[in-house]
CSV table of C-alpha atoms and ligand atoms in Angstrom, one decimal:
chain,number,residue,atom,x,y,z
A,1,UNK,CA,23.0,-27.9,40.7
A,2,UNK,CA,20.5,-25.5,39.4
A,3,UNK,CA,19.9,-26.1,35.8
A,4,UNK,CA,17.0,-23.9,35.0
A,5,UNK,CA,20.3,-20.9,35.9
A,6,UNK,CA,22.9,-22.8,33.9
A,7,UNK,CA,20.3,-23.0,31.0
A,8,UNK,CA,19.7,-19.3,31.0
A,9,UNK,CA,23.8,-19.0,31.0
A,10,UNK,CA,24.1,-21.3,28.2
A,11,UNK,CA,21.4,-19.9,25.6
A,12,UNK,CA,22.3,-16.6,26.5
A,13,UNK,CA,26.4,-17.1,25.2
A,14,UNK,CA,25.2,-19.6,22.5
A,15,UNK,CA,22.8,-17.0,21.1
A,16,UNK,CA,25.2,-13.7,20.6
A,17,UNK,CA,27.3,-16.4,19.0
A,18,UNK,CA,25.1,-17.6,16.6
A,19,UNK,CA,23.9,-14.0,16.3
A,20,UNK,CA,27.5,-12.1,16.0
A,21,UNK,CA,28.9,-15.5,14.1
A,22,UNK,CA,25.9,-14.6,11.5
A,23,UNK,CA,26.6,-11.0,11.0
A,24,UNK,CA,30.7,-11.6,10.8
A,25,UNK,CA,30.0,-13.8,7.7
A,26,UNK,CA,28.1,-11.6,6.1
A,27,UNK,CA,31.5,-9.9,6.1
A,28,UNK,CA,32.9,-12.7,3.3
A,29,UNK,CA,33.3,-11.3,0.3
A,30,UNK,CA,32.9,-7.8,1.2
A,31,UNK,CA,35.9,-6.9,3.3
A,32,UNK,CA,37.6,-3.6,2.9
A,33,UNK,CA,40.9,-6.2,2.7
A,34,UNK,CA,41.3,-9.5,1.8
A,35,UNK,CA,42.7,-10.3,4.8
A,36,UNK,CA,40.1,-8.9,6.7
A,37,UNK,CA,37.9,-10.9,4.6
A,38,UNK,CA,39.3,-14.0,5.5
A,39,UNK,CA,39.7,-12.9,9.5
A,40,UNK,CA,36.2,-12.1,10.0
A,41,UNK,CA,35.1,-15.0,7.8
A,42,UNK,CA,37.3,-18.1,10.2
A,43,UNK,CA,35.9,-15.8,13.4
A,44,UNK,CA,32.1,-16.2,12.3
A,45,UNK,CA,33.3,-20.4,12.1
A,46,UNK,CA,34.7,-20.0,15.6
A,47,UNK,CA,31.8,-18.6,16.4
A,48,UNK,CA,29.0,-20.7,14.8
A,49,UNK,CA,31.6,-23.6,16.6
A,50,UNK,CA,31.0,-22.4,19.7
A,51,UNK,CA,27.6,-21.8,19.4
A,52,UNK,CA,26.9,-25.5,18.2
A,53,UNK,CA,29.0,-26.8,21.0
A,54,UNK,CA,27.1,-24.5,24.1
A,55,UNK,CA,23.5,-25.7,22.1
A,56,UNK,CA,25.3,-29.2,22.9
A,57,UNK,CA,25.5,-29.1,26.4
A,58,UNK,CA,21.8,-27.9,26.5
A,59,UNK,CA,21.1,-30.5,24.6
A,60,UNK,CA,22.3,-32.7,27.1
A,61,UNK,CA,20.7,-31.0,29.7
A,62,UNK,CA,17.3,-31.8,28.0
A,63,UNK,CA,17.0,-29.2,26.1
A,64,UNK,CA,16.5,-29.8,22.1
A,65,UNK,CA,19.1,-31.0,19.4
A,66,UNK,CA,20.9,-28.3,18.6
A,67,UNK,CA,19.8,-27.5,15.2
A,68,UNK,CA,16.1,-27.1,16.5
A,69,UNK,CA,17.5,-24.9,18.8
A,70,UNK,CA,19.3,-22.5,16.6
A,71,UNK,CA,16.6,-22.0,13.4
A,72,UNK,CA,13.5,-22.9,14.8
A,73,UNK,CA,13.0,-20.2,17.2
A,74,UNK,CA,11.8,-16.9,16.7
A,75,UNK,CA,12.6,-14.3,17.9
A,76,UNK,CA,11.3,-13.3,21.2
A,77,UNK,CA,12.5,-16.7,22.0
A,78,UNK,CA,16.3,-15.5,21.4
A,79,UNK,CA,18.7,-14.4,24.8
A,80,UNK,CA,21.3,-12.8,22.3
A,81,UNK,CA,22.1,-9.3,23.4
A,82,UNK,CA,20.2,-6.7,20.9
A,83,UNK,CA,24.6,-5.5,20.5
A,84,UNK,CA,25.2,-8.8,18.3
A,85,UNK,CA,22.1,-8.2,16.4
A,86,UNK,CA,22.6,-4.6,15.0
A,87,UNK,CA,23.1,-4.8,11.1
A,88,UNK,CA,27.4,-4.6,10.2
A,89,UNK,CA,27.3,-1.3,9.1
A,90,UNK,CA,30.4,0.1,8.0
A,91,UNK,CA,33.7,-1.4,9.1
A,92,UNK,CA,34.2,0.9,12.0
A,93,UNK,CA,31.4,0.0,13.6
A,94,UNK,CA,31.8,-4.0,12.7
A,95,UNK,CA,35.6,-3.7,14.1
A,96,UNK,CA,34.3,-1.5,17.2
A,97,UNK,CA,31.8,-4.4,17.8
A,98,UNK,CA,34.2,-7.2,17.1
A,99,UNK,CA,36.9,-5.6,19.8
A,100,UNK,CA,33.7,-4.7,22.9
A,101,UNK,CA,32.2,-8.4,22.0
A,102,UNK,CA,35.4,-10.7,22.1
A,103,UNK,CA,36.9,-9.0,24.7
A,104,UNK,CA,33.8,-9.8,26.9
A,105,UNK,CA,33.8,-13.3,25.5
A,106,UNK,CA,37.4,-13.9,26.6
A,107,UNK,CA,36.7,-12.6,30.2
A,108,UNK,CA,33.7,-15.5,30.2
A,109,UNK,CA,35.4,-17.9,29.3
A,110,UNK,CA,38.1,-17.1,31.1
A,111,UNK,CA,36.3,-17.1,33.8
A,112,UNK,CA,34.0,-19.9,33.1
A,113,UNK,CA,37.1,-22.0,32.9
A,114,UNK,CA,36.9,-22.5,36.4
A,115,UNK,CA,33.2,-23.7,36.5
A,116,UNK,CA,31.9,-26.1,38.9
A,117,UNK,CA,29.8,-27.2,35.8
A,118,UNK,CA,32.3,-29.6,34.3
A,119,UNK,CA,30.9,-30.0,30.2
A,120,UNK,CA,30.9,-25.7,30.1
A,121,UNK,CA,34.5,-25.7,32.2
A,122,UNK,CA,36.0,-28.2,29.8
A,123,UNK,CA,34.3,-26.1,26.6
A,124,UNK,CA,35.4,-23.1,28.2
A,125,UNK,CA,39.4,-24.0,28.8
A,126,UNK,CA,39.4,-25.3,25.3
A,127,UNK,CA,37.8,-21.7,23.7
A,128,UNK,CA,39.7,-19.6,25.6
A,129,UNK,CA,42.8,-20.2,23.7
A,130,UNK,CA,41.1,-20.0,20.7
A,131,UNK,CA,39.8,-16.5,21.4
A,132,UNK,CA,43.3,-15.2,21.9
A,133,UNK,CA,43.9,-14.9,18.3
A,134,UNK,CA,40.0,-13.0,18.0
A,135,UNK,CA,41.0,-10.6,20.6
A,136,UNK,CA,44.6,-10.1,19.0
A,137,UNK,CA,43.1,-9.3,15.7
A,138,UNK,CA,40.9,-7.5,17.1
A,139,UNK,CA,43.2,-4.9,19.3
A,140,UNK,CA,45.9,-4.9,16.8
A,141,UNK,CA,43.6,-3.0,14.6
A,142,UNK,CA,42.0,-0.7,17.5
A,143,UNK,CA,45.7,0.1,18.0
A,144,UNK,CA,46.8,0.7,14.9
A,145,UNK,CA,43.4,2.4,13.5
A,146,UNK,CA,42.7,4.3,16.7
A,147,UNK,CA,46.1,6.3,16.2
A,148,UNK,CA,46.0,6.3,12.4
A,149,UNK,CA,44.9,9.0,10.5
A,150,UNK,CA,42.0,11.7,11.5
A,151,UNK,CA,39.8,10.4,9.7
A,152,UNK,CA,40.5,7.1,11.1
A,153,UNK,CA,40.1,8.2,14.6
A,154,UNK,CA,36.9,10.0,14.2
A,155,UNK,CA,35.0,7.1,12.5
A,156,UNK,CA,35.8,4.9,15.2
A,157,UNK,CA,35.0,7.7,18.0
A,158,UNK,CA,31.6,7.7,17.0
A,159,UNK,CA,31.2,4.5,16.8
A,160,UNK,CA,32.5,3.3,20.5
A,161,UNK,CA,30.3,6.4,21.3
A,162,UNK,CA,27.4,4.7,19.9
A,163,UNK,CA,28.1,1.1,20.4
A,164,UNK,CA,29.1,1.3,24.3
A,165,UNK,CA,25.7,1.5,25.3
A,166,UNK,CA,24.9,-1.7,23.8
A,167,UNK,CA,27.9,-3.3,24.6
A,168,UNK,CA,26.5,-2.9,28.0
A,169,UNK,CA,23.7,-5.0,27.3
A,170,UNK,CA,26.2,-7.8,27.4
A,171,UNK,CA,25.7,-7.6,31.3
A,172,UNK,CA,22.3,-7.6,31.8
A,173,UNK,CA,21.8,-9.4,35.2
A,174,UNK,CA,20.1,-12.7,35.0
A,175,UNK,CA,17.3,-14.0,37.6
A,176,UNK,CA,19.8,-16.3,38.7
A,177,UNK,CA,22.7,-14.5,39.4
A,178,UNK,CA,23.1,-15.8,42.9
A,179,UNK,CA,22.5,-19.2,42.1
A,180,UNK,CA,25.0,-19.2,39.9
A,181,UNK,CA,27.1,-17.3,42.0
A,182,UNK,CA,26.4,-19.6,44.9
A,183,UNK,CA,27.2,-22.5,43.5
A,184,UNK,CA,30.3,-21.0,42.1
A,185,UNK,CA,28.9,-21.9,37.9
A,186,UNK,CA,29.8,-18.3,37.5
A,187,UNK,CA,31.2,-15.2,38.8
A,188,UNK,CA,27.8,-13.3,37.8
A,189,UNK,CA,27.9,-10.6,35.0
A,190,UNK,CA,28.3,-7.5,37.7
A,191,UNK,CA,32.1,-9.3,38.6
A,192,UNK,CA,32.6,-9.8,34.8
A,193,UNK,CA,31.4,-6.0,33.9
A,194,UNK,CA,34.2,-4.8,36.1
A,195,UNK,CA,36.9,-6.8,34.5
A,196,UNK,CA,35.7,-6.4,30.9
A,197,UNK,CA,36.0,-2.1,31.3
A,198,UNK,CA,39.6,-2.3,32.7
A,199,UNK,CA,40.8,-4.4,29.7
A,200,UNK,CA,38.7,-2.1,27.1
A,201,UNK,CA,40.1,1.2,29.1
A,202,UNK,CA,43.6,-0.9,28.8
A,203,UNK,CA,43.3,-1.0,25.5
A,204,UNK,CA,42.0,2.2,24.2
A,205,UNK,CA,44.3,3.9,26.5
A,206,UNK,CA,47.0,3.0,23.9
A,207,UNK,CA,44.9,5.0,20.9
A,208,UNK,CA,43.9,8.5,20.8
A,209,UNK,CA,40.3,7.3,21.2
A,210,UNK,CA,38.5,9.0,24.3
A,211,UNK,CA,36.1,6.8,26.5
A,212,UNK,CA,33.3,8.6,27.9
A,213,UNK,CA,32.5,8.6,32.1
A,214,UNK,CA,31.0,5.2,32.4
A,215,UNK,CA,28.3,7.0,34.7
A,216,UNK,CA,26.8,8.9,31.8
A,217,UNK,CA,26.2,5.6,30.1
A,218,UNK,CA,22.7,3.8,30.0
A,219,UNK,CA,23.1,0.5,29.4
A,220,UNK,CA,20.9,-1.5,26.5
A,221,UNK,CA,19.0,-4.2,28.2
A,222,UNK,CA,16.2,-6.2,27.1
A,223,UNK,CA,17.7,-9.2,24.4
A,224,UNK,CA,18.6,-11.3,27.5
A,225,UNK,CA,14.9,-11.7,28.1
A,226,UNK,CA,13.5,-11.5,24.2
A,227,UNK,CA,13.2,-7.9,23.7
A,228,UNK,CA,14.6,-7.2,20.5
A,229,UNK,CA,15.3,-4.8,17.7
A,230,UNK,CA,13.9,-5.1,14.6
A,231,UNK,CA,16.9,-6.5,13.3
A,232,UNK,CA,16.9,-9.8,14.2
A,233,UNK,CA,13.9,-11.6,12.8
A,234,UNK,CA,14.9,-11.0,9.3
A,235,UNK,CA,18.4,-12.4,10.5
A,236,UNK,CA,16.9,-15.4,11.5
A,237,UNK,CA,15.0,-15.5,8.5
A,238,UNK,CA,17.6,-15.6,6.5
A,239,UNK,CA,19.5,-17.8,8.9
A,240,UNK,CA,16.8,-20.6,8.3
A,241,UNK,CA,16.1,-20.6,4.7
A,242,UNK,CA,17.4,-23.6,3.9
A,243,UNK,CA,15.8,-25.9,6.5
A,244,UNK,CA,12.5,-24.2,5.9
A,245,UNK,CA,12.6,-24.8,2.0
A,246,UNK,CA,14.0,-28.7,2.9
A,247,UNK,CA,14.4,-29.8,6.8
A,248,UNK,CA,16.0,-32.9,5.7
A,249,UNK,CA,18.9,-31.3,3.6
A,250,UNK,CA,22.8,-31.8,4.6
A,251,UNK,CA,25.0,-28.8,4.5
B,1,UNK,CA,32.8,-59.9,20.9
B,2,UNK,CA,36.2,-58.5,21.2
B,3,UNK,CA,38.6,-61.1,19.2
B,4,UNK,CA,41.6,-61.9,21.6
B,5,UNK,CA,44.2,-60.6,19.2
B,6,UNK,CA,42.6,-57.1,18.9
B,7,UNK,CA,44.9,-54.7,21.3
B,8,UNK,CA,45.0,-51.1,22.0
B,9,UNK,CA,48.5,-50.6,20.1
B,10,UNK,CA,46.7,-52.8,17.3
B,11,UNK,CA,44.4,-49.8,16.8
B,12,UNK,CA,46.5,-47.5,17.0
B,13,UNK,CA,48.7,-49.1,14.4
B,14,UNK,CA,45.5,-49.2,12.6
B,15,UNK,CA,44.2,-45.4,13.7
B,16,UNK,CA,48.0,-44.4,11.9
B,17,UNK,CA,46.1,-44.8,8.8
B,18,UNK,CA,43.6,-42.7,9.3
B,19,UNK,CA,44.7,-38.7,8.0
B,20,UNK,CA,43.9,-35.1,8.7
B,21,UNK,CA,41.8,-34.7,5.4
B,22,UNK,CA,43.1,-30.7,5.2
B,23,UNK,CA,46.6,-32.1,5.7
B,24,UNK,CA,47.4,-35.7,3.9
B,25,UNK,CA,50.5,-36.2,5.6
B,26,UNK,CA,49.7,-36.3,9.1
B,27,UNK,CA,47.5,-39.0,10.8
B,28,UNK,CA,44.8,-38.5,13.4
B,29,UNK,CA,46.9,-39.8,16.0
B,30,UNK,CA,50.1,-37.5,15.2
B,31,UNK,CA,47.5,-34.5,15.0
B,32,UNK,CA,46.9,-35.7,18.8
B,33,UNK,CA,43.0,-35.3,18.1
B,34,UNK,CA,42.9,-39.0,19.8
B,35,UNK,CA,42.9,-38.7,23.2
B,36,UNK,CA,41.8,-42.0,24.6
B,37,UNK,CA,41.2,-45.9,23.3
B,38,UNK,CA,39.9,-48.2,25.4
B,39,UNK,CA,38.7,-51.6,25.1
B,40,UNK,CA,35.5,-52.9,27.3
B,41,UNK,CA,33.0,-54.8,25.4
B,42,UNK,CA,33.7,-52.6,22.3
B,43,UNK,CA,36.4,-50.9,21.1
B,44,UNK,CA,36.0,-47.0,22.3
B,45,UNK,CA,38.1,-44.0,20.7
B,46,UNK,CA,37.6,-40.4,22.3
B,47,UNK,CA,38.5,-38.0,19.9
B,48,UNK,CA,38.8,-34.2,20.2
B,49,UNK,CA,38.7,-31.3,17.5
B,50,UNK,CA,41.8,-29.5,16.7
B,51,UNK,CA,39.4,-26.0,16.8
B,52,UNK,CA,35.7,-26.4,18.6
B,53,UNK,CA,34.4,-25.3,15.1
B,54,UNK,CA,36.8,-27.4,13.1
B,55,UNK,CA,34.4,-28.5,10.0
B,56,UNK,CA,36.0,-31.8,9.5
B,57,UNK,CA,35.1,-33.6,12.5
B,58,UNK,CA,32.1,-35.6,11.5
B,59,UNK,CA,34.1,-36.6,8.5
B,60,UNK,CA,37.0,-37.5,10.6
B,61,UNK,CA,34.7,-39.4,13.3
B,62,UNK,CA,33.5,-41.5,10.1
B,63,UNK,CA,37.0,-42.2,8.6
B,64,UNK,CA,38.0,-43.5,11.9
B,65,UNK,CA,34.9,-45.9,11.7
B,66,UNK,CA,35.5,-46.6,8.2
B,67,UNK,CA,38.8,-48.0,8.3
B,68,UNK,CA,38.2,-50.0,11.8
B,69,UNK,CA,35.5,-52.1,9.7
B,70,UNK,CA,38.3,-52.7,7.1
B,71,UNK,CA,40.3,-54.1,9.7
B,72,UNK,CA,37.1,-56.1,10.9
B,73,UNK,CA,36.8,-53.7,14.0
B,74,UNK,CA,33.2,-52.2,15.1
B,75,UNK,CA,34.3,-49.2,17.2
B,76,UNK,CA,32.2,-46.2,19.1
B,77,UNK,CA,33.7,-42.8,18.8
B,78,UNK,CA,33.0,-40.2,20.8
B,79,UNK,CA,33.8,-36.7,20.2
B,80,UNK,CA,34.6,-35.2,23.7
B,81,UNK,CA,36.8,-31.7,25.2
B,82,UNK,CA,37.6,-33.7,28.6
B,83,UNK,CA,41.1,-34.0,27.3
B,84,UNK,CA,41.1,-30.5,25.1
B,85,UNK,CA,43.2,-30.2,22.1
B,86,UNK,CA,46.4,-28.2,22.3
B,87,UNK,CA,49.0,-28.1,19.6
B,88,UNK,CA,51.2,-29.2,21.8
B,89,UNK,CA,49.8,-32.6,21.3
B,90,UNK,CA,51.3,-32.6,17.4
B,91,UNK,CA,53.8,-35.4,17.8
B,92,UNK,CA,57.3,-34.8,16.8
B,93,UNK,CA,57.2,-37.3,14.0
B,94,UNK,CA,53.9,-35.0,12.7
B,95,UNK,CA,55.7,-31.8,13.2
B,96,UNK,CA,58.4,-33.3,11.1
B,97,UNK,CA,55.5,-34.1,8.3
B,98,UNK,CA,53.9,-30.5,8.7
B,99,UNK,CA,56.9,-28.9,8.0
B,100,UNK,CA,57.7,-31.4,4.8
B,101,UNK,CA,54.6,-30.7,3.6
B,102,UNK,CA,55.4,-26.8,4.1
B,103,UNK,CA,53.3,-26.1,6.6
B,104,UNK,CA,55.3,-24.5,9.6
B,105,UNK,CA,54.7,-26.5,12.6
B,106,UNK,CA,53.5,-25.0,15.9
B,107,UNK,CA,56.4,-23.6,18.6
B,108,UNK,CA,56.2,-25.1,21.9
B,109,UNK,CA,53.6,-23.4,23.8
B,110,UNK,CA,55.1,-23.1,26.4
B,111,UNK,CA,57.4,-20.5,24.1
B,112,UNK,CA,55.3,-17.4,24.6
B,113,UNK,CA,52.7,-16.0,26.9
B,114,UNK,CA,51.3,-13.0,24.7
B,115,UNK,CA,50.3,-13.6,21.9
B,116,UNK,CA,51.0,-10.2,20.4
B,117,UNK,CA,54.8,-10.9,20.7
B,118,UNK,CA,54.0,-13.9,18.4
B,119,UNK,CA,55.8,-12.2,15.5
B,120,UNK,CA,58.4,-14.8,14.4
B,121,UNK,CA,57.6,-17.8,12.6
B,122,UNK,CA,60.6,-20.5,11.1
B,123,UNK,CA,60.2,-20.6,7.9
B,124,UNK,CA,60.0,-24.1,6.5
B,125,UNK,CA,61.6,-23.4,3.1
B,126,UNK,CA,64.8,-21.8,4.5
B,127,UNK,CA,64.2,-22.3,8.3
B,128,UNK,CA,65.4,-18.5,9.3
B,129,UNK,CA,63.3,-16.5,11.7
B,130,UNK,CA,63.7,-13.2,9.8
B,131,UNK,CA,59.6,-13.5,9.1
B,132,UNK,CA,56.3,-11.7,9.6
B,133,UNK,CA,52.8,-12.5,10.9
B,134,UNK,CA,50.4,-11.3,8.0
B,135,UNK,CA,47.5,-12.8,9.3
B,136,UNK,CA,46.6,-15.0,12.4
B,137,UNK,CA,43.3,-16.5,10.4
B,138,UNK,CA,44.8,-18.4,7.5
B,139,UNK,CA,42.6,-20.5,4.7
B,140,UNK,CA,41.7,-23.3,7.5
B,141,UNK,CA,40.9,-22.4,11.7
B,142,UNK,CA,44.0,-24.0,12.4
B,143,UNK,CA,46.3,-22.4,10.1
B,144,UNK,CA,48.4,-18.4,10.3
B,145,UNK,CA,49.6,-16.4,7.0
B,146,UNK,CA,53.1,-15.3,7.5
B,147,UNK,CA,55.3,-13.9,5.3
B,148,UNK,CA,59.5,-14.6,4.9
B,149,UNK,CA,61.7,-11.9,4.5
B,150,UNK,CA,64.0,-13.8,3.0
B,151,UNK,CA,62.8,-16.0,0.3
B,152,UNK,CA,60.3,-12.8,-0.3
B,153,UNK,CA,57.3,-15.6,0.1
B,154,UNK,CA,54.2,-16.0,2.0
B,155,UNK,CA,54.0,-19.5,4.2
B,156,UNK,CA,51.0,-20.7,6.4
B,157,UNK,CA,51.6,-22.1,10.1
B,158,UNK,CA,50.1,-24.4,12.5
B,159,UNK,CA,48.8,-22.2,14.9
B,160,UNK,CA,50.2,-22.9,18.2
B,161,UNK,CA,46.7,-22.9,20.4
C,301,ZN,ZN1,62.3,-18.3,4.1
C-alpha cells in the first residue's frame, strides 16, 4: 500500500479539522444563542477529536507524535483547505461554512468507511455516526433560516454566494488520486465532489436559497499544497501559545 | 507472572468498579467502552471512547490501571476503534442507572434511521414521550438537551450514536 498517498489523505482531513475545530471554538462565548454556543463549542471537540485521532494514525505511519504535528508547523506546511481557514465572520457565514464543510466530511467518511486502510476504516465507521448529529444541526438551521424571514434569506444568499467557491477547494485533486483509487483507500475527491453537490442541492432545495450554475464557479485551490491566506498563520499562532511559552505544560 | 487465581471474569468483577467520571453511576464496563480482556503474559484491556474526542479517556485509561494495582494486578491498556463504540453497547443494568440518575438512556438504534425524525425522547422523570429535542449538543459530547411537555422541564439524554 502506498503510504506517501495515504499520508497526503490523512494530513489533509486532519488539518481542516484542526483548522475549522479552531475557528468553531472561537464561537464559545459569543454565540447569537446559547444553544448555539454550546453546539458549535461540543462540534470544535469533535473536531479537535478527530483531528488528534487522524495525527494518530500518521503517527503510526512514522510520521511525528501528534502534538508536534498539530503546533509546530507553519504554515506553508499546513494541507487544510484555505475554506476552514477564513476568519468566522458573522453567523451566516459561520453556519453556511459549518453546513458546505460537514456535509463533505460525512460523504468522506462515509465513504472512507469502506477503506482498504484498516486504522482510517475503523476511525472512519466510528465518526460517521458522530457527524450525523453535526450535519443535523447543521441543515436544521439552513432549513429553518433559509425560509425565514427576508432578511434571513439574503444574509445567507450572499454568503453561499461567496463561500461556494472555497467550499470547492475541499476537492482539490491530490498527486495520488489514482493510487488511492487503485488500491481502493479512497474513491478520489472528483467521485466525492459529485456526491457532496447532490446532498447540498438536496438540501437547499428545501429553502428559498438559489444555488448558482456550478459551471460559473472557480473553484479555490491551493491549501492542499500550502498556499494559504493570510489568515492562518496568526491562527496557528494563537493555536500554539501555550507550548511555545512552556512545551512541557499539561492542558 | 500471572497468579493462577487471576481470571478474566475476576477483572471484570474488578473493572465493575471502575466509573464513567461524567456519570458516577455507571461503570466502564456497563458504558461498554471495554471491548476486550485478555490474558497472555499480562493482563490486556482494549478500551474504546464513547465519542473519538471524548476528554476523559486518558483519565479513564489511568483509573482502570489504578484500581488493577489495588487488586495487585499490572495490566496494559490500549485505547483502540477495532471494536467502535455504539450506544448500543450501554448494558441494560446501565441504562437502568442512567435513567436513575436522570439521565435518559439511549433508544435502540436500531429504532430510527434518520436522525431528523429523532424528535421524541422518554422522559425519565415521568417516562411520557410527549417531549422535544432542544438541542442535540448537550453539556458533555455524549449527552442531548430535550425538553418535557409535561413536567414543563428540560432533561439531558444519552445520545443514541
Ligand atoms: Zn416528563
Amino acid at each position: 500500500m502506498n503510504h506517501e498517498a495515504i499520508k497526503e489523505l490523512l494530513y489533509k482531513m486532519a488539518d481542516d479539522q484542526l483548522i475549522l475545530g479552531h475557528r468553531n471554538s472561537e464561537w464559545t462565548g459569543f454565540g447569537p444563542l446559547l444553544e448555539e454556543d454550546i453546539a458549535f463549542s461540543s462540534m470544535a471537540q469533535d473536531k479537535i477529536g478527530h483531528s488528534l485521532a487522524l495525527y494518530t494514525i500518521l503517527h503510526e505511519l512514522g510520521e511525528q507524535d501528534p502534538d508536534t504535528i498539530a503546533f509546530t508547523r507553519n504554515a506553508d506546511q499546513f494541507h487544510n483547505t484555505v475554506f476552514t481557514e477564513l476568519p468566522n465572520a458573522e453567523y451566516d457565514f459561520s453556519l453556511i461554512r459549518h453546513f458546505l464543510y460537514d456535509t463533505s466530511e460525512a460523504l468522506r467518511f462515509e465513504i472512507l468507511s469502506q477503506s482498504s486502510f484498516e486504522p482510517l476504516a475503523q476511525l472512519a465507521i466510528k465518526v460517521r455516526g458522530e457527524l450525523r448529529y453535526h450535519t443535523m444541526h447543521a441543515n436544521t438551521w439552513i432549513k429553518q433560516l433559509g425560509s425565514a424571514t427576508e432578511e434571513s434569506i439574503s444574509k445567507l444568499q450572499k454568503s453561499l454566494e461567496y463561500a461556494l467557491p472555497y467550499a470547492l477547494g475541499l476537492f482539490e485533486p491530490s498527486l495520488y488520486e489514482s493510487k488511492l483509487i487503485n488500491e481502493k483507500v479512497f474513491e478520489g475527491e472528483k467521485a466525492l465532489e459529485e456526491k457532496w453537490k447532490k446532498k447540498v442541492e438536496e438540501v437547499i432545495a428545501q429553502t428559498q436559497l438559489q444555488l448558482p450554475n456550478w459551471k460559473t464557479l472557480t473553484p479555490h485551490y491551493g491549501g492542499r499544497i500550502g498556499k494559504h491566506s493570510e489568515h492562518l498563520q496568526p491562527l496557528l499562532d494563537e493555536m500554539s501559545e501555550v507550548l511555545r511559552i512552556d512545551p512541557t505544560a499539561e492542558w | 507472572m500471572i497468579p493462577e487465581a487471576v481470571t478474566i471474569e475476576k477483572i471484570y468483577q474488578w473493572l465493575e468498579e471502575v466509573k464513567d467520571p461524567e456519570i458516577p453511576v455507571l461503570s466502564l464496563v456497563d458504558l461498554g467502552v471495554i471491548t476486550n480482556v485478555f490474558i497472555e503474559e499480562k493482563v490486556k484491556i482494549e478500551m474504546t471512547p464513547t465519542f473519538v474526542g471524548c476528554p476523559a479517556i486518558d483519565y479513564m485509561k489511568n483509573d482502570i490501571i489504578d484500581t488493577l494495582r489495588k487488586h495487585g494486578q499490572e495490566a496494559e491498556v490500549e485505547v483502540t476503534f477495532r471494536k467502535p463504540w455504539s450506544s448500543d453497547l450501554i448494558s441494560e443494568k446501565g441504562k437502568i442507572a442512567l435513567k436513575k440518575y436522570g439521565l435518559a438512556p439511549p433508544p435502540d438504534r436500531k429504532l430510527f434511521t434518520d436522525l431528523e425524525i429523532l424528535e421524541n425522547a422518554e422522559c425519565p422523570r415521568c417516562n411520557q414521550t410527549n417531549t422535544e429535542l432542544k438541542n442535540p449538543f448537550g453539556p458533555t459530547l455524549c449527552r442531548a438537551i430535550y425538553y418535557c411537555n409535561d413536567c414543563k422541564e428540560a432533561f439531558e439524554q444519552f445520545k443514541p450514536v
